[in-house]
PDB file of C-alpha atoms in Angstrom:
ATOM      1  CA  MET C   1     133.773  95.370 164.582  1.00 41.00           C
ATOM      2  CA  SER C   2     131.259  95.174 167.408  1.00 49.00           C
ATOM      3  CA  LEU C   3     131.812  96.701 170.838  1.00 52.00           C
ATOM      4  CA  LYS C   4     131.901  93.220 172.314  1.00 51.00           C
ATOM      5  CA  HIS C   5     135.043  92.310 170.348  1.00 52.00           C
ATOM      6  CA  SER C   6     136.842  95.675 170.353  1.00 55.00           C
ATOM      7  CA  VAL C   7     137.285  96.457 174.061  1.00 64.00           C
ATOM      8  CA  ASN C   8     138.717  94.840 177.131  1.00 70.00           C
ATOM      9  CA  SER C   9     137.824  95.024 180.814  1.00 71.00           C
ATOM     10  CA  VAL C  10     140.394  97.724 181.623  1.00 74.00           C
ATOM     11  CA  ASN C  11     139.186  99.999 178.826  1.00 72.00           C
ATOM     12  CA  LEU C  12     135.554  99.670 179.851  1.00 74.00           C
ATOM     13  CA  PHE C  13     136.359 100.366 183.473  1.00 72.00           C
ATOM     14  CA  ALA C  14     138.431 103.411 182.492  1.00 80.00           C
ATOM     15  CA  LEU C  15     135.496 104.871 180.558  1.00 79.00           C
ATOM     16  CA  VAL C  16     132.966 104.281 183.330  1.00 77.00           C
ATOM     17  CA  ASP C  17     135.367 105.545 185.988  1.00 79.00           C
ATOM     18  CA  LEU C  18     136.133 108.672 183.938  1.00 84.00           C
ATOM     19  CA  LEU C  19     132.433 109.484 183.632  1.00 81.00           C
ATOM     20  CA  TYR C  20     131.874 108.940 187.340  1.00 80.00           C
ATOM     21  CA  ARG C  21     134.838 111.045 188.458  1.00 82.00           C
ATOM     22  CA  ALA C  22     133.712 113.823 186.111  1.00 85.00           C
ATOM     23  CA  GLY C  23     130.403 113.938 187.968  1.00 83.00           C
ATOM     24  CA  ARG C  24     128.402 112.729 184.990  1.00 83.00           C
ATOM     25  CA  LEU C  25     126.261 110.368 186.996  1.00 76.00           C
ATOM     26  CA  GLU C  26     123.480 109.724 184.498  1.00 82.00           C
ATOM     27  CA  GLU C  27     125.987 108.935 181.760  1.00 81.00           C
ATOM     28  CA  THR C  28     127.852 106.622 184.146  1.00 75.00           C
ATOM     29  CA  VAL C  29     124.695 104.656 184.838  1.00 74.00           C
ATOM     30  CA  ASP C  30     123.484 104.630 181.221  1.00 77.00           C
ATOM     31  CA  PHE C  31     126.816 103.483 179.846  1.00 74.00           C
ATOM     32  CA  GLY C  32     127.257 100.944 182.627  1.00 70.00           C
ATOM     33  CA  LEU C  33     123.856  99.416 181.938  1.00 69.00           C
ATOM     34  CA  ALA C  34     124.620  99.294 178.213  1.00 70.00           C
ATOM     35  CA  ILE C  35     127.764  97.221 178.773  1.00 67.00           C
ATOM     36  CA  ALA C  36     126.627  95.242 181.819  1.00 63.00           C
ATOM     37  CA  ASP C  37     126.176  91.978 179.932  1.00 61.00           C
ATOM     38  CA  LEU C  38     129.494  92.119 178.095  1.00 61.00           C
ATOM     39  CA  ASP C  39     132.178  89.723 179.287  1.00 61.00           C
ATOM     40  CA  PRO C  40     134.838  92.483 179.513  1.00 55.00           C
ATOM     41  CA  ALA C  41     132.607  94.466 181.878  1.00 55.00           C
ATOM     42  CA  LEU C  42     132.273  91.444 184.140  1.00 56.00           C
ATOM     43  CA  GLY C  43     136.048  91.132 184.179  1.00 58.00           C
ATOM     44  CA  HIS C  44     136.616  94.321 186.193  1.00 64.00           C
ATOM     45  CA  SER C  45     134.690  94.804 189.437  1.00 64.00           C
ATOM     46  CA  GLY C  46     135.464  98.529 189.364  1.00 71.00           C
ATOM     47  CA  THR C  47     132.991  98.955 186.509  1.00 74.00           C
ATOM     48  CA  PHE C  48     130.071  97.918 188.692  1.00 74.00           C
ATOM     49  CA  GLN C  49     131.454  99.756 191.685  1.00 76.00           C
ATOM     50  CA  ALA C  50     131.418 103.052 189.755  1.00 78.00           C
ATOM     51  CA  MET C  51     127.871 102.323 188.587  1.00 77.00           C
ATOM     52  CA  ALA C  52     126.744 101.611 192.141  1.00 78.00           C
ATOM     53  CA  LEU C  53     128.325 104.791 193.514  1.00 79.00           C
ATOM     54  CA  ALA C  54     126.708 106.854 190.747  1.00 81.00           C
ATOM     55  CA  LEU C  55     123.296 105.383 191.532  1.00 80.00           C
ATOM     56  CA  GLU C  56     123.783 105.972 195.253  1.00 78.00           C
ATOM     57  CA  GLU C  57     124.693 109.625 194.674  1.00 80.00           C
ATOM     58  CA  GLN C  58     121.495 109.990 192.674  1.00 80.00           C
ATOM     59  CA  GLY C  59     119.542 108.861 195.726  1.00 80.00           C
ATOM     60  CA  ARG C  60     118.873 105.423 194.243  1.00 81.00           C
ATOM     61  CA  ALA C  61     120.390 103.342 197.040  1.00 74.00           C
ATOM     62  CA  ARG C  62     118.196 100.301 196.404  1.00 78.00           C
ATOM     63  CA  SER C  63     119.220 100.200 192.743  1.00 77.00           C
ATOM     64  CA  ALA C  64     122.859 100.649 193.754  1.00 78.00           C
ATOM     65  CA  ALA C  65     122.589  97.742 196.187  1.00 77.00           C
ATOM     66  CA  ALA C  66     121.038  95.599 193.462  1.00 76.00           C
ATOM     67  CA  VAL C  67     123.971  96.357 191.141  1.00 73.00           C
ATOM     68  CA  VAL C  68     126.421  95.448 193.892  1.00 70.00           C
ATOM     69  CA  GLY C  69     124.560  92.240 194.677  1.00 69.00           C
ATOM     70  CA  ALA C  70     124.457  91.144 191.051  1.00 64.00           C
ATOM     71  CA  ALA C  71     128.136  91.891 190.591  1.00 62.00           C
ATOM     72  CA  VAL C  72     129.176  90.099 193.783  1.00 61.00           C
ATOM     73  CA  ALA C  73     127.378  86.996 192.573  1.00 56.00           C
ATOM     74  CA  LYS C  74     129.601  87.027 189.485  1.00 55.00           C
ATOM     75  CA  GLU C  75     132.835  88.371 190.959  1.00 56.00           C
ATOM     76  CA  PRO C  76     133.321  88.253 194.755  1.00 54.00           C
ATOM     77  CA  THR C  77     136.646  90.138 194.722  1.00 54.00           C
ATOM     78  CA  TRP C  78     136.183  93.832 195.492  1.00 57.00           C
ATOM     79  CA  HIS C  79     138.613  96.706 195.684  1.00 61.00           C
ATOM     80  CA  VAL C  80     139.413  97.581 199.284  1.00 66.00           C
ATOM     81  CA  ASP C  81     138.820 101.277 198.589  1.00 67.00           C
ATOM     82  CA  PHE C  82     135.216 100.501 197.611  1.00 76.00           C
ATOM     83  CA  LEU C  83     134.239  98.905 200.910  1.00 82.00           C
ATOM     84  CA  ALA C  84     133.342 102.211 202.586  1.00 85.00           C
ATOM     85  CA  GLY C  85     131.136 103.148 199.640  1.00 83.00           C
ATOM     86  CA  TRP C  86     129.575  99.693 199.650  1.00 83.00           C
ATOM     87  CA  CYS C  87     128.710 100.007 203.348  1.00 89.00           C
ATOM     88  CA  ALA C  88     127.145 103.434 202.773  1.00 88.00           C
ATOM     89  CA  ILE C  89     125.038 102.044 199.923  1.00 85.00           C
ATOM     90  CA  LEU C  90     123.765  99.136 201.991  1.00 87.00           C
ATOM     91  CA  TYR C  91     123.106 101.401 204.994  1.00 92.00           C
ATOM     92  CA  ARG C  92     121.010 103.868 202.983  1.00 87.00           C
ATOM     93  CA  ALA C  93     119.201 100.996 201.270  1.00 84.00           C
ATOM     94  CA  GLU C  94     118.513  99.483 204.720  1.00 90.00           C
ATOM     95  CA  ILE C  95     119.805  96.061 203.691  1.00 88.00           C
ATOM     96  CA  TRP C  96     120.924  95.191 207.181  1.00 94.00           C
ATOM     97  CA  ASP C  97     121.962  91.542 206.776  1.00 91.00           C
ATOM     98  CA  ARG C  98     124.389  92.267 203.941  1.00 86.00           C
ATOM     99  CA  LEU C  99     125.654  95.365 205.738  1.00 92.00           C
ATOM    100  CA  GLU C 100     127.009  93.186 208.554  1.00 93.00           C
ATOM    101  CA  ASN C 101     129.292  91.272 206.195  1.00 88.00           C
ATOM    102  CA  ALA C 102     130.420  94.428 204.403  1.00 87.00           C
ATOM    103  CA  ALA C 103     131.192  96.154 207.720  1.00 93.00           C
ATOM    104  CA  ILE C 104     133.276  93.196 208.886  1.00 92.00           C
ATOM    105  CA  GLN C 105     135.254  93.330 205.646  1.00 88.00           C
ATOM    106  CA  LEU C 106     135.736  97.091 206.069  1.00 90.00           C
ATOM    107  CA  SER C 107     137.102  96.585 209.571  1.00 92.00           C
ATOM    108  CA  ARG C 108     139.451  93.797 208.505  1.00 89.00           C
ATOM    109  CA  SER C 109     140.824  95.866 205.629  1.00 87.00           C
ATOM    110  CA  ALA C 110     141.841  98.757 207.917  1.00 85.00           C
ATOM    111  CA  GLY C 111     145.549  99.440 208.168  1.00 75.00           C
ATOM    112  CA  PRO C 112     147.720  99.882 211.285  1.00 73.00           C
ATOM    113  CA  LEU C 113     146.054 101.242 214.396  1.00 74.00           C
ATOM    114  CA  ALA C 114     146.552 105.001 213.913  1.00 72.00           C
ATOM    115  CA  GLN C 115     146.148 105.082 210.129  1.00 75.00           C
ATOM    116  CA  GLY C 116     143.117 102.803 210.079  1.00 88.00           C
ATOM    117  CA  ARG C 117     141.207 104.260 213.017  1.00 92.00           C
ATOM    118  CA  GLU C 118     138.708 106.231 210.921  1.00 93.00           C
ATOM    119  CA  GLN C 119     137.903 103.153 208.852  1.00 93.00           C
ATOM    120  CA  ARG C 120     137.529 100.912 211.897  1.00 94.00           C
ATOM    121  CA  ASP C 121     135.251 103.426 213.591  1.00 96.00           C
ATOM    122  CA  ALA C 122     133.075 103.627 210.483  1.00 96.00           C
ATOM    123  CA  ALA C 123     132.926  99.831 210.439  1.00 96.00           C
ATOM    124  CA  SER C 124     131.808  99.851 214.082  1.00 97.00           C
ATOM    125  CA  PHE C 125     128.976 102.228 213.191  1.00 98.00           C
ATOM    126  CA  TYR C 126     127.797 100.153 210.229  1.00 98.00           C
ATOM    127  CA  LEU C 127     128.097  96.874 212.118  1.00 98.00           C
ATOM    128  CA  GLY C 128     126.279  98.294 215.121  1.00 98.00           C
ATOM    129  CA  MET C 129     123.401  99.602 213.007  1.00 98.00           C
ATOM    130  CA  SER C 130     123.139  96.297 211.147  1.00 98.00           C
ATOM    131  CA  LEU C 131     122.887  94.404 214.434  1.00 98.00           C
ATOM    132  CA  PHE C 132     120.525  96.953 215.996  1.00 98.00           C
ATOM    133  CA  HIS C 133     118.010  96.734 213.183  1.00 97.00           C
ATOM    134  CA  ARG C 134     118.011  92.945 213.389  1.00 97.00           C
ATOM    135  CA  GLY C 135     117.360  92.863 217.109  1.00 96.00           C
ATOM    136  CA  ARG C 136     120.833  91.786 218.226  1.00 97.00           C
ATOM    137  CA  LEU C 137     120.964  94.543 220.800  1.00 97.00           C
ATOM    138  CA  ASP C 138     123.675  93.220 223.120  1.00 96.00           C
ATOM    139  CA  GLN C 139     126.079  92.976 220.184  1.00 97.00           C
ATOM    140  CA  ALA C 140     125.007  96.280 218.653  1.00 98.00           C
ATOM    141  CA  ARG C 141     125.527  98.433 221.723  1.00 97.00           C
ATOM    142  CA  PRO C 142     129.341  98.144 222.166  1.00 97.00           C
ATOM    143  CA  ASN C 143     129.915  98.837 218.470  1.00 98.00           C
ATOM    144  CA  LEU C 144     127.686 101.901 218.517  1.00 97.00           C
ATOM    145  CA  GLU C 145     129.186 103.215 221.753  1.00 96.00           C
ATOM    146  CA  SER C 146     132.690 102.685 220.384  1.00 96.00           C
ATOM    147  CA  TYR C 147     131.876 104.756 217.314  1.00 96.00           C
ATOM    148  CA  GLY C 148     129.899 107.352 219.257  1.00 93.00           C
ATOM    149  CA  ASN C 149     132.798 107.964 221.661  1.00 92.00           C
ATOM    150  CA  SER C 150     135.358 108.166 218.873  1.00 93.00           C
ATOM    151  CA  ARG C 151     136.802 111.325 217.365  1.00 91.00           C
ATOM    152  CA  SER C 152     136.241 110.068 213.840  1.00 93.00           C
ATOM    153  CA  GLY C 153     134.028 111.872 211.385  1.00 92.00           C
ATOM    154  CA  GLU C 154     130.659 110.714 210.122  1.00 93.00           C
ATOM    155  CA  PRO C 155     130.713 108.066 207.379  1.00 93.00           C
ATOM    156  CA  VAL C 156     127.121 109.059 206.527  1.00 92.00           C
ATOM    157  CA  GLU C 157     125.104 112.115 207.484  1.00 88.00           C
ATOM    158  CA  SER C 158     123.957 112.234 211.114  1.00 87.00           C
ATOM    159  CA  ALA C 159     125.878 109.074 212.029  1.00 93.00           C
ATOM    160  CA  LYS C 160     126.815 110.294 215.524  1.00 91.00           C
ATOM    161  CA  GLY C 161     123.274 111.250 216.398  1.00 88.00           C
ATOM    162  CA  VAL C 162     121.861 108.044 214.915  1.00 91.00           C
ATOM    163  CA  ALA C 163     124.368 105.951 216.875  1.00 94.00           C
ATOM    164  CA  TRP C 164     123.596 107.544 220.252  1.00 91.00           C
ATOM    165  CA  LEU C 165     119.842 107.456 219.676  1.00 89.00           C
ATOM    166  CA  ALA C 166     120.138 103.756 218.882  1.00 93.00           C
ATOM    167  CA  VAL C 167     122.143 103.207 222.086  1.00 94.00           C
ATOM    168  CA  ALA C 168     119.453 105.076 224.021  1.00 90.00           C
ATOM    169  CA  ALA C 169     116.753 102.886 222.472  1.00 90.00           C
ATOM    170  CA  ILE C 170     118.713  99.749 223.400  1.00 95.00           C
ATOM    171  CA  LEU C 171     119.140 100.897 227.001  1.00 93.00           C
ATOM    172  CA  GLU C 172     115.476 101.867 227.325  1.00 88.00           C
ATOM    173  CA  GLN C 173     114.424  98.462 226.053  1.00 90.00           C
ATOM    174  CA  THR C 174     116.872  96.412 228.102  1.00 92.00           C
ATOM    175  CA  GLN C 175     117.373  98.452 231.286  1.00 91.00           C
ATOM    176  CA  GLY C 176     114.611 101.046 231.463  1.00 84.00           C
ATOM    177  CA  GLU C 177     114.267 104.757 230.734  1.00 78.00           C
ATOM    178  CA  ASP C 178     116.636 105.972 233.442  1.00 80.00           C
ATOM    179  CA  ALA C 179     119.503 103.958 231.976  1.00 84.00           C
ATOM    180  CA  ALA C 180     119.116 105.761 228.645  1.00 83.00           C
ATOM    181  CA  HIS C 181     119.701 109.240 230.074  1.00 80.00           C
ATOM    182  CA  GLY C 182     123.463 109.106 229.514  1.00 82.00           C
ATOM    183  CA  ALA C 183     123.070 108.099 225.875  1.00 85.00           C
ATOM    184  CA  TYR C 184     120.596 110.904 225.214  1.00 83.00           C
ATOM    185  CA  TYR C 185     122.944 113.361 226.897  1.00 81.00           C
ATOM    186  CA  ALA C 186     125.870 112.047 224.816  1.00 82.00           C
ATOM    187  CA  CYS C 187     123.804 112.684 221.707  1.00 79.00           C
ATOM    188  CA  THR C 188     123.324 116.336 222.685  1.00 79.00           C
ATOM    189  CA  ILE C 189     127.103 116.683 223.050  1.00 79.00           C
ATOM    190  CA  HIS C 190     128.315 114.757 220.024  1.00 77.00           C
ATOM    191  CA  ALA C 191     125.553 115.600 217.556  1.00 74.00           C
ATOM    192  CA  PRO C 192     123.597 118.652 218.804  1.00 70.00           C
ATOM    193  CA  GLU C 193     122.353 119.482 215.312  1.00 68.00           C
ATOM    194  CA  HIS C 194     120.638 116.095 215.050  1.00 63.00           C
ATOM    195  CA  SER C 195     119.467 115.632 218.620  1.00 62.00           C
ATOM    196  CA  ALA C 196     116.044 117.257 219.035  1.00 68.00           C
ATOM    197  CA  LYS C 197     114.655 114.041 220.541  1.00 67.00           C
ATOM    198  CA  ALA C 198     117.659 113.745 222.839  1.00 67.00           C
ATOM    199  CA  TRP C 199     117.287 117.324 224.104  1.00 65.00           C
ATOM    200  CA  LEU C 200     113.603 116.662 224.799  1.00 69.00           C
ATOM    201  CA  GLN C 201     114.418 113.523 226.786  1.00 67.00           C
ATOM    202  CA  VAL C 202     117.132 115.307 228.777  1.00 61.00           C
ATOM    203  CA  ALA C 203     114.812 118.255 229.499  1.00 65.00           C
ATOM    204  CA  ASN C 204     111.972 115.966 230.601  1.00 66.00           C
ATOM    205  CA  ARG C 205     114.267 114.150 233.007  1.00 60.00           C
ATOM    206  CA  GLN C 206     115.550 117.434 234.449  1.00 59.00           C
ATOM    207  CA  LEU C 207     111.972 118.632 235.014  1.00 57.00           C
ATOM    208  CA  ALA C 208     111.060 115.341 236.656  1.00 60.00           C
ATOM    209  CA  LYS C 209     113.726 115.761 239.335  1.00 56.00           C
TER     210      LYS C 209
END
């Protein structure tokens, strides 16, 4: 009996998910690609989600985004717990237009205020960066400031520093260099390990006084 007729969508997902959770990323991708065209694989969105996460962890964000895009075209229903991973994939792949939609979904899926704060703050970061990179600066700024001022952790590496540097760039472009001082200073406070440019800007302004 062929593989096509001997498995179902749940079994295939279980195998791919087991490989992924065991840290066997190459095997996750190889097996996922081998079954990608089988109807049972298409019947469980988690199969492609595990593949995408494995690719992203291998540093292949563009390939991960392509897997997500192909799967969404066939099955638009995604597990809520995958939305954060999906946003991270799109962010690292710099696919800014699709990141906006994913970030909105992430925000909407957040639970009650206290429990969902971390998720909403992450959504604000992703949405703000999506808008920033597409030139929608007035809309990007409040989202980035909201995340930057939050106590939430970083959904991706250097997120706090990236957010405040983006705010500074927006202020410089829209209001002039002096207006950006506060954002650069905020970067030195919230993300000192990622703020060499911010420290330089703050120092230059202090010397100029």
